[in-house]
Short mmCIF file of C-alpha atoms and ligand atoms in Angstrom, two decimals:
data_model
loop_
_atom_site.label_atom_id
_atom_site.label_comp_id
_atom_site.label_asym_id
_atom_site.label_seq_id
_atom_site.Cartn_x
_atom_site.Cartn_y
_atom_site.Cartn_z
CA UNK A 11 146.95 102.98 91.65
CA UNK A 12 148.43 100.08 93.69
CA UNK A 13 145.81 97.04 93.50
CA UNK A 14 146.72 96.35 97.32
CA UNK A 15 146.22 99.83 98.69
CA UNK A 16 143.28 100.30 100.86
CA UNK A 17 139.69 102.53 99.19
CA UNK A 18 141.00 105.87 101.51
CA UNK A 19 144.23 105.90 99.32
CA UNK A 20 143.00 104.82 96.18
CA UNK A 21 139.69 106.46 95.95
CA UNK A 22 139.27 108.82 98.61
CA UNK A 23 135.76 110.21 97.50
CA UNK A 24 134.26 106.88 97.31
CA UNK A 25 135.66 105.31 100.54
CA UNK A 26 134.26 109.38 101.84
CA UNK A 27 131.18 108.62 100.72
CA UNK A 28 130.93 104.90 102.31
CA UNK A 29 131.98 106.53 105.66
CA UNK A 30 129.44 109.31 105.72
CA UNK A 31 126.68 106.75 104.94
CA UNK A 32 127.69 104.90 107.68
CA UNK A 33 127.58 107.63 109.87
CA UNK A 34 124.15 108.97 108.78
CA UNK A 35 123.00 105.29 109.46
CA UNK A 36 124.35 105.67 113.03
CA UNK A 37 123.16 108.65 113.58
CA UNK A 38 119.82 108.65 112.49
CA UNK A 39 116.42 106.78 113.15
CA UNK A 40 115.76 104.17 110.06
CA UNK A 41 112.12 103.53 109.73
CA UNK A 42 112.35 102.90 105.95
CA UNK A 43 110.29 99.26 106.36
CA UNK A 44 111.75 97.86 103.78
CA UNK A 45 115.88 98.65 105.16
CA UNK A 46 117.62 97.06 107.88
CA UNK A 47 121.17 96.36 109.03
CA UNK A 48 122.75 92.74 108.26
CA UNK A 49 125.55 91.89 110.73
CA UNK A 50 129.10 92.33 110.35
CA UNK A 51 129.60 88.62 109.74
CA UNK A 52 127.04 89.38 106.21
CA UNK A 53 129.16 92.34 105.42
CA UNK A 54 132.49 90.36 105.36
CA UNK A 55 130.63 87.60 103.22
CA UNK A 56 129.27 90.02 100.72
CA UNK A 57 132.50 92.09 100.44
CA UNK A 58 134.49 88.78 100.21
CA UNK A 59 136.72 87.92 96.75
CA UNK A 60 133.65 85.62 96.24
CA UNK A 61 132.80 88.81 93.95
CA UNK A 62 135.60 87.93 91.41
CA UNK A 63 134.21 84.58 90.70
CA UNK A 64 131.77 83.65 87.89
CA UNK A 65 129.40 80.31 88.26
CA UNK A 66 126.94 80.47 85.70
CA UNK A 67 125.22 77.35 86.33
CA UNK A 68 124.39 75.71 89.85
CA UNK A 69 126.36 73.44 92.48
CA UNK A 70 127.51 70.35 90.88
CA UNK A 71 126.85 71.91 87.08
CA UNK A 72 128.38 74.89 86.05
CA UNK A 73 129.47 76.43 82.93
CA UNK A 74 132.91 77.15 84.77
CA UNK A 75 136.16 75.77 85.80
CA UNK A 76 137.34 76.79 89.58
CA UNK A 77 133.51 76.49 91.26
CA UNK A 78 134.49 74.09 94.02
CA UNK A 79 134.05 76.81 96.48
CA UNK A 80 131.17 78.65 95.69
CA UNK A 81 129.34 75.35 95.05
CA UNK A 82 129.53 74.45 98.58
CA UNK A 83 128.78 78.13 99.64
CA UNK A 84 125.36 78.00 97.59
CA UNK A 85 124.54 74.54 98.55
CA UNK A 86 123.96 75.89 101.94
CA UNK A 87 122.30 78.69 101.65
CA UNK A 88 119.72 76.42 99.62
CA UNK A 89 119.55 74.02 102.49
CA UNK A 90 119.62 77.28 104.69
CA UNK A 91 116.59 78.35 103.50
CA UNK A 92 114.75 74.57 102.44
CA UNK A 93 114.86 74.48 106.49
CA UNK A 94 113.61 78.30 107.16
CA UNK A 95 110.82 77.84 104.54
CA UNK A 96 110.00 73.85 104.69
CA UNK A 97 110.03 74.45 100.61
CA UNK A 98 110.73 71.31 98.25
CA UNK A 99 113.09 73.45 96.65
CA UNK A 100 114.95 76.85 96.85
CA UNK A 101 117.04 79.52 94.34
CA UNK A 102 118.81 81.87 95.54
CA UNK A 103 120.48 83.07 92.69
CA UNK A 104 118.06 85.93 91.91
CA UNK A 105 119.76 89.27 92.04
CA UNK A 106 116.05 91.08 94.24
CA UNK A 107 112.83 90.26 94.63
CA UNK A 108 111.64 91.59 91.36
CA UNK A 109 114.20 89.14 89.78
CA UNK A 110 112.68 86.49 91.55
CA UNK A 111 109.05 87.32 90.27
CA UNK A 112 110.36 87.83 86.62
CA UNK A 113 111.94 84.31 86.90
CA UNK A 114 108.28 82.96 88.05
CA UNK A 115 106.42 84.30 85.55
CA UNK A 116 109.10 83.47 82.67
CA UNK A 117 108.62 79.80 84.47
CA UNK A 118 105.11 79.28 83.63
CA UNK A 119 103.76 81.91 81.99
CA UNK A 120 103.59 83.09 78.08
CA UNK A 121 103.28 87.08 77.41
CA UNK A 122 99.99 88.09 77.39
CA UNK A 123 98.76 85.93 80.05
CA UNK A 124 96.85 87.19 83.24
CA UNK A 125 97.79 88.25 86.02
CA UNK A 126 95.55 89.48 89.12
CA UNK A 127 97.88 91.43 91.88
CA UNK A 128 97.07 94.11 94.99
CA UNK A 129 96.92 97.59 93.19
CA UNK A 130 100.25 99.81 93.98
CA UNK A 131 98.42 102.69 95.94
CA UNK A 132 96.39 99.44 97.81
CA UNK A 133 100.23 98.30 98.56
CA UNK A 134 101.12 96.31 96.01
CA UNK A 135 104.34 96.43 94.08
CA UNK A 136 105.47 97.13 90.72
CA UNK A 137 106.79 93.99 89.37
CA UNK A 138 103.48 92.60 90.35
CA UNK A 139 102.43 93.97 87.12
CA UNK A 140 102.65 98.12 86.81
CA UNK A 141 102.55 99.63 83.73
CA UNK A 142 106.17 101.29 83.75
CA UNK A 143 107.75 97.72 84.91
CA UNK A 144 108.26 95.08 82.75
CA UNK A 145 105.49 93.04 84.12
CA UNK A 146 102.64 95.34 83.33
CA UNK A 147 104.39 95.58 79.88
CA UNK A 148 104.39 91.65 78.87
CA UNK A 149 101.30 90.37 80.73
CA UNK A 150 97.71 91.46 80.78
CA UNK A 151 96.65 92.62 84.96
CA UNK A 152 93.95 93.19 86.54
CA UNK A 153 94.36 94.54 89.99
CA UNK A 154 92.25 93.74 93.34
CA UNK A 155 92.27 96.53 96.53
CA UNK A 156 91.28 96.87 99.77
CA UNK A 157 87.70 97.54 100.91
CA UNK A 158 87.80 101.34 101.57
CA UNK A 159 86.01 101.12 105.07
CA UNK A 160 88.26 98.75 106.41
CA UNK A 161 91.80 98.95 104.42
CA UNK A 162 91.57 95.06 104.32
CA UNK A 163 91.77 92.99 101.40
CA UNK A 164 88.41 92.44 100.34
CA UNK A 165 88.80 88.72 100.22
CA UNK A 166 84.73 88.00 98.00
CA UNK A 167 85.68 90.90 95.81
CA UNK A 168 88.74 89.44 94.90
CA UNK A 169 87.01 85.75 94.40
CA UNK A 170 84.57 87.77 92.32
CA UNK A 171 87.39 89.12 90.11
CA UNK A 172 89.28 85.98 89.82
CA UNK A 173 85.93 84.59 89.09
CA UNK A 174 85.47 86.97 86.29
CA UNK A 175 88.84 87.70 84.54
CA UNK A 176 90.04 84.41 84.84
CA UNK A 177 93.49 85.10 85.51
CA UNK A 178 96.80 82.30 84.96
CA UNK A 179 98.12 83.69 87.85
CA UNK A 180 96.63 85.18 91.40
CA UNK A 181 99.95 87.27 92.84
CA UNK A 182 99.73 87.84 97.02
CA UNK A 183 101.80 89.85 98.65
CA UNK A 184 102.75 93.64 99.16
CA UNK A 185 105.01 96.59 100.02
CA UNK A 186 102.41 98.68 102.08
CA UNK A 187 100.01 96.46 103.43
CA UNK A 188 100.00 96.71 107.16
CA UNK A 189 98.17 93.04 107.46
CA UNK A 190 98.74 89.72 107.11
CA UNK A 191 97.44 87.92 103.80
CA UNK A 192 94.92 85.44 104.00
CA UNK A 193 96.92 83.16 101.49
CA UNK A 194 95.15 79.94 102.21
CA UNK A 195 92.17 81.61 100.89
CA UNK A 196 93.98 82.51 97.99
CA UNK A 197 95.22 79.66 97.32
CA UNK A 198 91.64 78.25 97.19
CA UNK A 199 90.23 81.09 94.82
CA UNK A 200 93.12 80.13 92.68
CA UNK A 201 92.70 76.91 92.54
CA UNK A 202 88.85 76.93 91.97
CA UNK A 203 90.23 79.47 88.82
CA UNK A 204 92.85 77.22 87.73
CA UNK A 205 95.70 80.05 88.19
CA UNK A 206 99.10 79.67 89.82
CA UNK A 207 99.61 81.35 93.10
CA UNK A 208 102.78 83.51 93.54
CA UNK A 209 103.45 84.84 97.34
CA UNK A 210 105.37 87.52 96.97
CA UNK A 211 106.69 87.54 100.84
CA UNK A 212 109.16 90.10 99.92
CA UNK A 213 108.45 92.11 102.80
CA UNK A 214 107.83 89.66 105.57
CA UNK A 215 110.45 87.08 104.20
CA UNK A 216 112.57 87.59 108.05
CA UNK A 217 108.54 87.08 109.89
CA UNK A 218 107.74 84.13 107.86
CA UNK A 219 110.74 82.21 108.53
CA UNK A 220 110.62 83.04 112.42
CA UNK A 221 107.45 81.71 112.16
CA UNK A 222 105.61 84.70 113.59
CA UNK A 223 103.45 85.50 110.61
CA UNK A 224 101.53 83.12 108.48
CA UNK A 225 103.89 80.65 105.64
CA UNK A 226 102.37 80.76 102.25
CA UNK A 227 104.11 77.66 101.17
CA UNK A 228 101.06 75.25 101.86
CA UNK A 229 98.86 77.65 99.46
CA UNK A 230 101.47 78.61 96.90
CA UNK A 231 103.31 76.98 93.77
CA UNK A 232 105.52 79.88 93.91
CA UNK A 233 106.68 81.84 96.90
CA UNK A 234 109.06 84.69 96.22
CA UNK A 235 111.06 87.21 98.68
CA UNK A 236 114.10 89.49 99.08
CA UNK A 237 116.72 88.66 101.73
CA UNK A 238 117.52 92.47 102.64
CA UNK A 239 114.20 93.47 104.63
CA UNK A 240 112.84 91.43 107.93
CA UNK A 241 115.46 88.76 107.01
CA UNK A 242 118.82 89.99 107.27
CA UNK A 243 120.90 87.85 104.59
CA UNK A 244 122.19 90.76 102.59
CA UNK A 245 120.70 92.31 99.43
CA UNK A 246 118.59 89.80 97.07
CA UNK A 247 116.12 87.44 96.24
CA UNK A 248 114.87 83.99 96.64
CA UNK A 249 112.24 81.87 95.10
CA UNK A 250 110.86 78.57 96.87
CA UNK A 251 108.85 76.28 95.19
CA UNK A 252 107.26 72.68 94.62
CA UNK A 253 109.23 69.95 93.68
CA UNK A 254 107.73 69.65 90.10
CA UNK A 255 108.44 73.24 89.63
CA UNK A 256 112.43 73.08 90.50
CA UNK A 257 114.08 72.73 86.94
CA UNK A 258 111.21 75.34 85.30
CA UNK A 259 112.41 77.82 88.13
CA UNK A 260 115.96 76.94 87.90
CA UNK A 261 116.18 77.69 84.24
CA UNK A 262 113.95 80.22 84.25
CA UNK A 263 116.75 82.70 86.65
CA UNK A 264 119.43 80.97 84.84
CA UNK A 265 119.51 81.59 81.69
CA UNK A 266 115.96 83.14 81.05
CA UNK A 267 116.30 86.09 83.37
CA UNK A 268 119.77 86.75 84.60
CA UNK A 269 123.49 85.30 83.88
CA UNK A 270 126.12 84.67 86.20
CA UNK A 271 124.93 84.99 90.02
CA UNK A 272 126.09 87.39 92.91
CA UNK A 273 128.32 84.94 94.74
CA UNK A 274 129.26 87.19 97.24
CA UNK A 275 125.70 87.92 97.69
CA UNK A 276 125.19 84.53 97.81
CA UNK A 277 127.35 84.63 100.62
CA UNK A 278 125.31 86.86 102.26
CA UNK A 279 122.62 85.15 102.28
CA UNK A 280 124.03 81.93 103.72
CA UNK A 281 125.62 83.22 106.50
CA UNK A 282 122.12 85.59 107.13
CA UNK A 283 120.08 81.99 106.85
CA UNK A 284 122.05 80.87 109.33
CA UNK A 285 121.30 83.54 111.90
CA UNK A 286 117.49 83.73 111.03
CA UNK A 287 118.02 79.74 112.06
CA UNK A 288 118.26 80.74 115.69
CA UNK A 289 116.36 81.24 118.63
CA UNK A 290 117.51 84.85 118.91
CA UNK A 291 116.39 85.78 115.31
CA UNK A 292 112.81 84.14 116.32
CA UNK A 293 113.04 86.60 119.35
CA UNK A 294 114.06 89.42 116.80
CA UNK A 295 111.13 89.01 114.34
CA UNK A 296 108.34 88.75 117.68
CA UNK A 297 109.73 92.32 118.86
CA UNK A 298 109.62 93.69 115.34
CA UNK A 299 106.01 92.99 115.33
CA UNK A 300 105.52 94.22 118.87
CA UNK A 301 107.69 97.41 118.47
CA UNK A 302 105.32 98.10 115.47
CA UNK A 303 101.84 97.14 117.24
CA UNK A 304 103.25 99.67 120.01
CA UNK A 305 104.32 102.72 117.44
CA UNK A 306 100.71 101.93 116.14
CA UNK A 307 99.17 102.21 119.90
CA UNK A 308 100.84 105.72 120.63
CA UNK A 309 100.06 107.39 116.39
CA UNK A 310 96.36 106.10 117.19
CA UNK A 311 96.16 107.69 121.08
CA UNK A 312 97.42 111.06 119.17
CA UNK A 313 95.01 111.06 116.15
CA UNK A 314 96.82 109.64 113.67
CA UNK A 315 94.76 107.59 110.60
CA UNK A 316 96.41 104.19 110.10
CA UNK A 317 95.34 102.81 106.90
CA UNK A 318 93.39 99.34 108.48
CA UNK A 319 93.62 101.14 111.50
CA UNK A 320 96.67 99.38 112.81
CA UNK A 321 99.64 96.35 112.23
CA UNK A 322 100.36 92.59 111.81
CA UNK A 323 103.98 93.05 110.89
CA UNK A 324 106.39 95.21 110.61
CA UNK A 325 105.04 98.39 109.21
CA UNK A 326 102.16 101.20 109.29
CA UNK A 327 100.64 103.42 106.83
CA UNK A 328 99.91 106.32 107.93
CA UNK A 329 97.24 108.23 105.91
CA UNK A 330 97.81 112.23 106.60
CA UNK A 331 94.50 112.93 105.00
CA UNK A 332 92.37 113.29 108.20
CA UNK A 333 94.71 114.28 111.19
CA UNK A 334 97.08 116.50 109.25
CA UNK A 335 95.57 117.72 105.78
CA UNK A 336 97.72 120.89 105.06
CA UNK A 337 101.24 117.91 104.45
CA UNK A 338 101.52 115.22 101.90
CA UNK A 339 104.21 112.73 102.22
CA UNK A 340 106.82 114.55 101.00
CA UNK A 341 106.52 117.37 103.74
CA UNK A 342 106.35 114.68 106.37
CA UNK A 343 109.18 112.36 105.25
CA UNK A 344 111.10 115.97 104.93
CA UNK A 345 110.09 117.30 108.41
CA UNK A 346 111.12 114.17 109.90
CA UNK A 347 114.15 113.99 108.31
CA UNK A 348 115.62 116.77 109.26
CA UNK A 349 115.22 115.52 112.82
CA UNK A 350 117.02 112.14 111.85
CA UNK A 351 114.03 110.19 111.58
CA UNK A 352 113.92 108.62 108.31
CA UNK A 353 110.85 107.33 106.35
CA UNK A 354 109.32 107.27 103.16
CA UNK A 355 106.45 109.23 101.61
CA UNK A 356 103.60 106.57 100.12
CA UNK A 357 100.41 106.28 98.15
CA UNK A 358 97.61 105.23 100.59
CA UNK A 359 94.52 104.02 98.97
CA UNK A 360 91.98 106.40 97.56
CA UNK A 361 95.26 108.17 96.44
CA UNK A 362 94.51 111.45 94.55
CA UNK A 363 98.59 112.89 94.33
CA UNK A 364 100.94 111.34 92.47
CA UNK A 365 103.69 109.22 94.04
CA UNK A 366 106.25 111.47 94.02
CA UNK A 367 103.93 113.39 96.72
CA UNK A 368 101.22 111.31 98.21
CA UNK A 369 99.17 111.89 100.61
CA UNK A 370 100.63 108.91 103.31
CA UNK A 371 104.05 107.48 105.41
CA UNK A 372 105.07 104.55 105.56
CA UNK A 373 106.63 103.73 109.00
CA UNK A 374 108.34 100.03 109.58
CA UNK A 375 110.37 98.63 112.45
CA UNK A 376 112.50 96.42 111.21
CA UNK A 377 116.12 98.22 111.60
CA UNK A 378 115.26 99.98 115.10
CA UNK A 379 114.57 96.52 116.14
CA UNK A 380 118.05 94.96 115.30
CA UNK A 381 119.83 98.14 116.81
CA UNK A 382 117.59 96.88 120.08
CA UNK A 383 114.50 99.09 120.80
CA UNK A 384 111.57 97.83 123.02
CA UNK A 385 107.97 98.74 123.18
CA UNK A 386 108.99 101.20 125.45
CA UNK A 387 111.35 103.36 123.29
CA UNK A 388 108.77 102.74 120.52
CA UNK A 389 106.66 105.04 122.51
CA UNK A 390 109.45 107.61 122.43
CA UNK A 391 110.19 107.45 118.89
CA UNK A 392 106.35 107.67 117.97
CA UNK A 393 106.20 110.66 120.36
CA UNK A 394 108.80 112.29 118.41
CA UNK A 395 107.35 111.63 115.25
CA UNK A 396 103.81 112.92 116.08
CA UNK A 397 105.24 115.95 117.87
CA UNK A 398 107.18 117.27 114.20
CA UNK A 399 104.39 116.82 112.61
CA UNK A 400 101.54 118.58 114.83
CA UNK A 401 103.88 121.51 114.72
CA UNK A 402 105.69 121.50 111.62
CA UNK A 403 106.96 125.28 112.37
CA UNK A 404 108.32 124.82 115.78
CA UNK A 405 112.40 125.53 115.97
CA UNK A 406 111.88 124.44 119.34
CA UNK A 407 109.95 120.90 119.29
CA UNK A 408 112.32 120.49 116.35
CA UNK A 409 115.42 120.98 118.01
CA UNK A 410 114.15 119.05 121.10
CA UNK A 411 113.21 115.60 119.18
CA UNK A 412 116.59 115.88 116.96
CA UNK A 413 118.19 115.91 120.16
CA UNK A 414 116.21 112.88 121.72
CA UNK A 415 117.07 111.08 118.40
CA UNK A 416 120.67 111.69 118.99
CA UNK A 417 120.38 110.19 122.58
CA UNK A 418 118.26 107.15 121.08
CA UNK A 419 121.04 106.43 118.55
CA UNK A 420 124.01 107.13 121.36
CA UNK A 421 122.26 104.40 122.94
CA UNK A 422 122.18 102.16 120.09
CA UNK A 423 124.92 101.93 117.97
CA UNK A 424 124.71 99.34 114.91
CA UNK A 425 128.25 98.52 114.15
CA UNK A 426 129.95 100.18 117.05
N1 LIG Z 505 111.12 99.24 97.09
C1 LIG Z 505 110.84 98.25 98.10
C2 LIG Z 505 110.10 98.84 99.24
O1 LIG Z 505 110.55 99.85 99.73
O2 LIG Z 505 109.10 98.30 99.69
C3 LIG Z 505 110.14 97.09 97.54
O3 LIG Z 505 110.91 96.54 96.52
#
């Protein structure tokens, strides 16, 4: 196999495979909140021969010879994101999100410790402390919700919790919470507990740094995130932190939690910092948030139960319970599917099927929003999606919204 030879000669099924994916992302509607589609200048970064090189270690103090080039790649996207966050400090070596939590809690806490975190059907996350993830294995949780009635946090339960369990660390943040986190106030509950506060902005990492949805790093030591989501640096994670937490964090992603980083991803995320620096990523993150305040407007007008009944960012839950009891999650993310809208089945709270059925959707706008949808096409899309699912039988609405789909994504090519 020549080393020089290009993936369609080498390894056909592979370089296949990495066409047809492209292709289904073209041709279909992605409304997976958590996915989006980082620029061609991100993919050159991240599939640059930065990939061969190791630099255990950070800029100015690595464990390798040869580093000279990577350094300065990493020292900007640290300065990169200083600016986007207004954080003391920044790493953004960690390999996801969940890395970046891990190398938190190996920073300042012991095994055992507490930790209080949103419960996963309420939209939390596993590496906020689930039992099958390693943080529900090493630390002791206790888990807050959302008030029932409203879907909101319930801001004096969770006080009252804190209050009572006495946790070492209060963890904010979510995969399925449709609103914005009060984290001044809990960054007051923590501090009247003496726990740490962890942001986990994971999901809104792209809204915070536009500035269009509130900064936890006033109210947090630690504020974690992925670059892959509403940012669009490439697949990742970051932590930001306080000065007097730098070296702890620092050592804790290298060596306590992972070995040599991802420079290509590293890459990525500098030369994605550097586009969420400008005015037109600002505009970007305002008409995610619009797009989804819009898709919210049209599922309420036709019936549809939105877990806190609507949107601050960049996703909805959609609870099936009430407007369409005879699907779960699965059926819908099928149904729509197979019309080329793509979205994921999720737990909603009150959750009574497992999560590999579910009784909810989860619907974000993040990657319809780069490919350069308005409120206006939101309406279309949302049209679409309620029409499958009133009539989950109908050939004929099916064949009519997989054709509007086609049009939309005609109309919007990513990479084209
Ligand atoms: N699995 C991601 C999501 O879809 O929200 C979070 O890590």
């Amino acid at each position: 196999m020549a080393f020089d030879q290009p993936l369609d000669r080498t390894v056909p099924s592979v370089a296949d495979a990495i066409d047809r994916e492209r292709d289904r992302q073209e041709s279909t509607l992605g409304m997976i909140a958590s996915e989006n589609h980082v620029s061609a200048a991100v993919l050159e970064a991240q599939g640059s021969t930065l990939t061969n090189k190791y630099a255990e270690g950070y800029p100015g103090g690595r464990y390798y010879g040869g580093c000279e080039h990577v350094d300065t790649v990493e020292a900007e996207a640290i300065e990169r994101a200083r600016d986007l966050f207004g954080a003391d400090h920044a790493n953004v070596q960690p390999h996801s999100g969940t890395q970046a939590n891990m190398s938190v809690y190996f920073a300042v806490l012991e095994p055992g410790d507490r930790i209080l975190s949103l419960d996963l059907d309420h939209g939390g996350h596993l590496s906020h402390g689930h039992s099958v993830n390693f943080s529900g294995q090493l630390y002791d949780v206790e888990q807050y919700g959302v008030d029932p009635d409203t879907g909101y946090i319930d801001y004096d339960e969770l006080e009252r919790q804190a209050r009572e369990t006495e946790p070492a660390m209060i963890v904010s943040g979510s995969s399925a919470y449709p609103r914005e986190f009060d984290y001044e106030r809990i960054g007051a509950i923590a501090d009247a507990v003496d726990a740490f506060h962890l942001a986990d902005i994971a999901h809104v990492t792209g809204l915070v740094a536009a500035g269009v949805h509130a900064s936890p790093v006033e109210h947090a030591e630690f504020v974690t995130g992925s670059t892959h989501k509403t940012i669009r640096a490439g697949r990742g994670g970051i932590v930001v932190c306080d000065a007097e937490y730098a070296d702890d964090i620092d050592s804790a992603v290298f060596p306590g939690a992972q070995g040599g980083p991802l420079m290509h991803n590293v890459a990525g995320k500098a030369v994605g910092f550097a586009e969420a620096q400008t005015d037109a990523f600002e505009r970007y993150a305002e008409q995610v948030v619009a797009n989804a305040q819009r898709l919210a407007d049209v599922f309420r007008e036709r019936g549809l139960s939105l877990v806190s009944g609507g949107t601050d960012k960049h996703l909805l839950l959609v609870d099936l319970r009430d407007s369409h009891p005879e699907l779960t999650g699965t059926e819908a993310e099928s149904l729509l599917s197979d019309v080329g809208v793509v979205v994921n089945k999720n737990s909603v709270p009150g959750e009574t099927r497992s999560p590999m059925v579910t009784s909810g959707i989860r619907v974000g706008t993040p990657a319809l929003t780069t490919r350069g949808f308005d409120e206006a096409e939101m309406e279309t899309v949302a049209d679409c999606i309620v029409d499958v699912l009133d009539a989950p039988e109908d050939e004929a609405v099916a064949d009519r919204v997989a054709s509007r789909v086609d049009d939309l994504c005609e109309t919007h090519p990513i990479y084209d």
